[in-house]
């Protein structure tokens, strides 16, 4: 029989599974850590944590496309750049409040991603990867054009002001931006979770696993593939807007192809087709390069490459997959209770 624990000593109190109680306690402890960290860390550390939250949103967007729909993208840094420049231009040229730039950046990237997904329907596998790679390489160069310099700032970029905490909250700018980014991340993860567990998510995974069967069941593969690109770009664009606000600066050199490759690395290391993998991947791409640099200042990328190989060997299904298997092994070793 299942082991139950009472959540109240009063007669008639309902019972919840003991495992469920531990999950609630773990979630509460995790939330407490997230809320308490900004008050224990330095300003630079808070900025790093904010970037982890922002990267998690971007990786969630890429995971929707690559993990749940099976379309490979090596140029998602371009959508991150579009979102960042939309926010920067709106704040710098039109003095729009920073929080209003997020839905605008998401909407623009949704349209751009959907339109890019239409011609990409003719491509698959390595050819699609090559097309997205070209997008990631070309966009930073387009941002340097003199015709767009009045908007983008050209090679000099755009400098932004970091927003202060509203309503007289006793928080400095870094702490407020962390909490603001965390709130946006929670909303985006809830949106992604609801999207993937519903009809759209089932259609995306059906196209990934059995495209012919999906067509025979009436799934419009062209529509859903383009929609996957659009929704994925929307998530990444919102992350880009937040990244621009947090960094207080955007320039073409901030969005090189290495950013796109880092996103793909984060998805693979964190765990493909998992929501929690976006968080683990964000931690990896934010902190592991710094760890590699501290180990060897002369050859940090060699250390980074070794770490990638170690992760690929020890966790071939990503960190999320490794943790899930560890939990399953622990559960199988527990003796059955009557």
Coordinates of C-alpha atoms in Angstrom, one line a residue:
X1 CA 0.0 0.0 0.0
X2 CA 1.1 3.6 -0.6
X3 CA 2.6 5.4 2.4
X4 CA 0.6 8.4 3.4
X5 CA 1.3 11.3 5.8
X6 CA -1.3 13.6 7.3
X7 CA -0.9 17.3 6.7
X8 CA -3.1 18.1 9.7
X9 CA -3.8 16.3 13.0
X10 CA -7.4 17.4 13.0
X11 CA -10.1 14.8 12.3
X12 CA -11.1 14.6 8.6
X13 CA -7.8 16.0 7.4
X14 CA -7.0 14.8 3.9
X15 CA -3.9 12.8 3.3
X16 CA -1.1 13.4 0.8
X17 CA 1.6 11.0 -0.4
X18 CA 4.8 11.2 1.6
X19 CA 6.7 11.6 -1.7
X20 CA 4.4 14.5 -2.6
X21 CA 5.2 16.2 0.8
X22 CA 8.9 16.0 0.0
X23 CA 8.3 17.5 -3.4
X24 CA 6.4 20.5 -1.8
X25 CA 9.2 20.9 0.8
X26 CA 11.8 20.8 -1.9
X27 CA 9.9 23.4 -4.1
X28 CA 9.5 25.6 -1.0
X29 CA 13.2 25.4 -0.2
X30 CA 14.2 26.1 -3.8
X31 CA 11.9 29.2 -3.9
X32 CA 13.4 30.4 -0.6
X33 CA 16.9 30.1 -2.0
X34 CA 15.9 32.0 -5.2
X35 CA 14.4 34.8 -3.2
X36 CA 17.2 35.0 -0.6
X37 CA 20.2 34.9 -2.9
X38 CA 20.2 38.5 -4.0
X39 CA 20.5 39.6 -0.4
X40 CA 23.5 37.4 0.3
X41 CA 25.5 38.0 -2.9
X42 CA 27.5 40.9 -4.3
X43 CA 26.2 43.2 -7.1
X44 CA 28.3 41.3 -9.7
X45 CA 27.1 37.9 -8.4
X46 CA 23.5 39.2 -8.6
X47 CA 24.1 40.2 -12.2
X48 CA 25.4 36.7 -12.9
X49 CA 22.3 35.2 -11.4
X50 CA 20.1 37.5 -13.4
X51 CA 21.9 36.3 -16.6
X52 CA 21.3 32.7 -15.6
X53 CA 17.6 33.4 -15.3
X54 CA 17.6 35.2 -18.7
X55 CA 19.6 32.4 -20.4
X56 CA 17.1 29.9 -19.0
X57 CA 14.3 31.6 -20.9
X58 CA 16.4 31.6 -24.1
X59 CA 17.2 27.9 -23.7
X60 CA 13.6 27.1 -23.1
X61 CA 12.8 28.7 -26.4
X62 CA 15.5 26.8 -28.2
X63 CA 14.4 23.6 -26.5
X64 CA 10.8 24.0 -27.8
X65 CA 12.2 24.1 -31.3
X66 CA 15.1 21.5 -31.1
X67 CA 14.1 19.3 -28.2
X68 CA 10.3 19.1 -28.7
X69 CA 10.0 19.6 -32.4
X70 CA 13.3 18.2 -33.7
X71 CA 14.4 21.2 -35.7
X72 CA 18.1 22.1 -35.2
X73 CA 19.1 25.7 -34.9
X74 CA 22.6 27.0 -34.6
X75 CA 21.6 30.6 -35.0
X76 CA 19.3 31.4 -32.2
X77 CA 21.6 34.2 -31.0
X78 CA 20.1 36.2 -33.9
X79 CA 16.6 36.1 -32.3
X80 CA 18.3 37.0 -29.0
X81 CA 19.9 40.0 -30.7
X82 CA 16.6 41.1 -32.4
X83 CA 14.9 41.1 -29.0
X84 CA 17.8 43.0 -27.4
X85 CA 17.8 45.7 -30.1
X86 CA 14.0 46.1 -30.1
X87 CA 14.2 46.8 -26.3
X88 CA 17.2 49.1 -26.7
X89 CA 15.8 51.1 -29.5
X90 CA 12.4 51.5 -27.8
X91 CA 14.1 52.7 -24.6
X92 CA 16.7 54.9 -26.2
X93 CA 14.8 56.5 -29.1
X94 CA 11.2 56.5 -27.9
X95 CA 11.8 56.4 -24.1
X96 CA 9.4 53.5 -23.7
X97 CA 9.3 52.0 -20.2
X98 CA 11.6 49.0 -20.0
X99 CA 8.8 46.6 -19.0
X100 CA 6.8 47.5 -22.1
X101 CA 9.7 46.5 -24.3
X102 CA 9.4 42.8 -23.4
X103 CA 6.0 42.1 -25.1
X104 CA 7.1 44.2 -28.1
X105 CA 10.4 42.2 -28.4
X106 CA 8.5 38.9 -28.1
X107 CA 5.9 40.0 -30.7
X108 CA 8.6 41.1 -33.2
X109 CA 10.6 37.9 -32.7
X110 CA 7.4 35.8 -33.0
X111 CA 6.8 37.3 -36.5
X112 CA 10.4 37.1 -37.6
X113 CA 10.8 33.5 -36.4
X114 CA 7.5 32.4 -38.1
X115 CA 8.6 34.1 -41.4
X116 CA 12.0 32.4 -41.2
X117 CA 10.3 29.1 -40.5
X118 CA 8.3 29.2 -43.7
X119 CA 11.3 28.9 -46.2
X120 CA 13.0 26.6 -43.7
X121 CA 10.2 24.1 -44.2
X122 CA 12.1 22.9 -47.3
X123 CA 15.2 22.2 -45.2
X124 CA 15.9 19.5 -42.6
X125 CA 18.7 18.1 -40.6
X126 CA 22.2 19.5 -41.5
X127 CA 20.8 21.8 -44.2
X128 CA 18.5 23.5 -41.7
X129 CA 21.3 23.8 -39.2
X130 CA 23.4 25.5 -42.0
X131 CA 20.6 27.9 -42.8
X132 CA 20.3 29.0 -39.1
X133 CA 24.1 29.2 -38.8
X134 CA 24.0 31.6 -41.7
X135 CA 21.4 33.7 -39.9
X136 CA 23.5 33.8 -36.8
X137 CA 26.6 34.9 -38.7
X138 CA 24.8 37.5 -40.9
X139 CA 22.7 39.4 -38.4
X140 CA 25.6 41.0 -36.4
X141 CA 27.0 42.3 -39.7
X142 CA 23.7 43.8 -40.8
X143 CA 23.5 45.7 -37.5
X144 CA 26.7 47.5 -38.5
X145 CA 25.2 48.9 -41.7
X146 CA 25.3 52.7 -41.8
X147 CA 21.7 52.8 -43.1
X148 CA 20.6 51.5 -39.7
X149 CA 23.1 53.4 -37.6
X150 CA 20.6 56.0 -36.5
X151 CA 18.6 53.2 -34.9
X152 CA 21.2 50.6 -33.9
X153 CA 24.1 52.9 -33.1
X154 CA 26.3 51.0 -35.6
X155 CA 29.5 49.5 -34.2
X156 CA 29.3 51.7 -31.1
X157 CA 26.0 50.2 -30.0
X158 CA 23.5 51.7 -27.6
X159 CA 24.0 52.4 -23.9
X160 CA 21.0 52.0 -21.6
X161 CA 20.2 53.0 -18.0
X162 CA 19.5 50.3 -15.5
X163 CA 16.0 50.7 -14.1
X164 CA 15.5 51.4 -10.4
X165 CA 13.1 49.6 -8.1
X166 CA 9.5 51.0 -8.3
X167 CA 7.1 51.8 -5.5
X168 CA 9.9 52.7 -3.1
X169 CA 10.9 49.0 -2.6
X170 CA 14.1 48.7 -0.5
X171 CA 16.1 47.1 -3.4
X172 CA 19.0 48.3 -5.4
X173 CA 18.9 48.2 -9.2
X174 CA 20.6 44.8 -9.5
X175 CA 18.3 43.2 -6.9
X176 CA 15.2 44.6 -8.5
X177 CA 16.3 43.5 -12.0
X178 CA 16.9 40.0 -10.7
X179 CA 13.4 39.7 -9.2
X180 CA 11.9 41.3 -12.3
X181 CA 13.7 38.8 -14.5
X182 CA 12.7 35.9 -12.2
X183 CA 9.0 36.9 -12.4
X184 CA 9.2 37.0 -16.2
X185 CA 11.0 33.7 -16.2
X186 CA 8.3 32.1 -14.1
X187 CA 5.6 33.4 -16.4
X188 CA 7.5 32.2 -19.5
X189 CA 8.0 28.7 -18.0
X190 CA 4.4 28.4 -17.0
X191 CA 3.5 29.5 -20.6
X192 CA 5.9 26.9 -22.0
X193 CA 4.7 24.2 -19.7
X194 CA 1.0 24.8 -20.7
X195 CA 1.9 25.0 -24.4
X196 CA 3.9 21.7 -24.4
X197 CA 1.4 19.7 -22.4
X198 CA -1.5 20.6 -24.6
X199 CA -2.5 20.0 -28.2
X200 CA 0.2 22.1 -29.7
X201 CA 2.9 20.3 -27.7
X202 CA 1.6 16.9 -28.7
X203 CA 1.6 17.9 -32.3
X204 CA 5.2 19.2 -32.1
X205 CA 6.4 15.9 -30.6
X206 CA 4.4 13.9 -33.1
X207 CA 6.1 15.7 -35.9
X208 CA 9.5 15.1 -34.2
X209 CA 9.0 11.4 -33.6
X210 CA 6.7 10.2 -36.4
X211 CA 6.2 12.9 -39.1
X212 CA 4.4 10.5 -41.5
X213 CA 2.1 9.3 -38.8
X214 CA 1.5 12.9 -37.8
X215 CA 0.4 13.9 -41.3
X216 CA -1.9 10.8 -41.5
X217 CA -3.6 12.0 -38.3
X218 CA -4.3 15.4 -39.7
X219 CA -1.5 17.4 -38.2
X220 CA -0.6 20.4 -40.4
X221 CA 3.2 19.9 -40.3
X222 CA 4.0 23.1 -42.2
X223 CA 2.0 25.3 -39.8
X224 CA 3.3 23.6 -36.6
X225 CA 6.9 23.7 -37.8
X226 CA 6.7 27.4 -38.6
X227 CA 4.8 28.0 -35.4
X228 CA 7.6 26.2 -33.5
X229 CA 10.1 28.6 -35.0
X230 CA 8.0 31.6 -34.1
X231 CA 7.2 30.6 -30.5
X232 CA 10.9 29.6 -30.0
X233 CA 12.0 33.0 -31.3
X234 CA 9.5 34.7 -29.1
X235 CA 10.9 33.2 -25.9
X236 CA 14.5 34.0 -27.0
X237 CA 13.5 37.5 -28.0
X238 CA 12.0 38.2 -24.5
X239 CA 15.3 36.9 -23.1
X240 CA 17.3 39.2 -25.4
X241 CA 15.3 42.2 -24.2
X242 CA 15.9 41.3 -20.6
X243 CA 19.6 40.7 -21.4
X244 CA 19.9 44.2 -22.9
X245 CA 18.3 45.8 -19.9
X246 CA 20.6 43.8 -17.5
X247 CA 23.8 44.5 -19.4
X248 CA 22.8 48.2 -20.1
X249 CA 24.5 47.9 -23.5
X250 CA 24.0 46.3 -26.9
X251 CA 26.3 46.2 -29.8
X252 CA 26.8 43.8 -32.8
X253 CA 29.9 42.3 -31.1
X254 CA 27.7 41.1 -28.2
X255 CA 25.8 38.7 -30.5
X256 CA 28.5 36.7 -32.3
X257 CA 27.9 33.2 -33.6
X258 CA 29.5 31.9 -30.3
X259 CA 26.4 33.0 -28.5
X260 CA 24.2 30.8 -30.7
X261 CA 26.6 27.9 -30.2
X262 CA 26.5 28.4 -26.4
X263 CA 22.7 28.2 -26.5
X264 CA 22.8 24.9 -28.3
X265 CA 25.5 23.6 -25.9
X266 CA 23.3 24.7 -23.0
X267 CA 20.3 22.8 -24.3
X268 CA 22.3 19.6 -24.9
X269 CA 24.1 19.8 -21.5
X270 CA 21.0 20.7 -19.6
X271 CA 18.8 18.1 -21.2
X272 CA 17.0 18.0 -24.6
X273 CA 13.2 18.0 -24.4
X274 CA 13.1 18.9 -20.7
X275 CA 11.9 22.1 -19.0
X276 CA 14.3 21.8 -16.1
X277 CA 17.2 21.3 -18.5
X278 CA 17.0 25.0 -19.5
X279 CA 17.9 25.9 -15.9
X280 CA 20.8 23.5 -15.7
X281 CA 22.0 24.6 -19.2
X282 CA 21.9 28.3 -18.2
X283 CA 24.0 27.6 -15.1
X284 CA 26.5 25.8 -17.3
X285 CA 27.0 28.4 -20.0
X286 CA 27.1 31.2 -17.4
X287 CA 29.5 29.7 -14.9
X288 CA 31.6 26.9 -16.5
X289 CA 33.5 29.3 -18.8
X290 CA 34.5 31.3 -15.7
X291 CA 35.6 28.1 -14.0
X292 CA 37.7 27.1 -17.0
X293 CA 39.3 30.5 -17.0
X294 CA 40.2 30.3 -13.3
X295 CA 41.8 26.9 -13.9
X296 CA 43.9 27.9 -16.8
X297 CA 44.2 31.5 -18.0
X298 CA 46.4 30.5 -20.9
X299 CA 44.1 27.9 -22.4
X300 CA 40.6 28.3 -20.9
X301 CA 38.8 27.0 -24.0
X302 CA 40.8 23.8 -23.8
X303 CA 39.6 23.3 -20.3
X304 CA 36.0 24.2 -21.4
X305 CA 36.3 21.6 -24.2
X306 CA 37.4 18.9 -21.7
X307 CA 34.5 19.7 -19.5
X308 CA 32.1 19.3 -22.4
X309 CA 33.5 15.9 -23.2
X310 CA 33.2 14.9 -19.5
X311 CA 29.6 16.0 -19.4
X312 CA 28.8 14.2 -22.7
X313 CA 30.4 11.0 -21.3
X314 CA 28.9 11.1 -17.8
X315 CA 25.5 12.5 -18.8
X316 CA 24.6 11.6 -22.4
X317 CA 21.0 12.6 -21.8
X318 CA 21.9 15.9 -20.1
X319 CA 21.9 16.9 -16.5
X320 CA 18.1 16.7 -16.2
X321 CA 18.2 13.1 -17.7
X322 CA 21.0 12.1 -15.3
X323 CA 19.1 13.4 -12.3
X324 CA 15.9 11.7 -13.4
X325 CA 17.7 8.3 -13.7
X326 CA 19.3 8.8 -10.3
X327 CA 15.9 9.4 -8.7
X328 CA 14.6 6.3 -10.5
X329 CA 17.4 4.2 -9.2
X330 CA 16.9 5.4 -5.6
X331 CA 13.2 4.8 -5.8
X332 CA 13.8 1.2 -7.1
X333 CA 16.2 0.5 -4.2
X334 CA 13.6 1.5 -1.5
X335 CA 11.9 -1.6 0.0
X336 CA 8.2 -1.9 -0.7
X337 CA 5.9 -1.0 2.2
X338 CA 2.6 -2.6 3.1

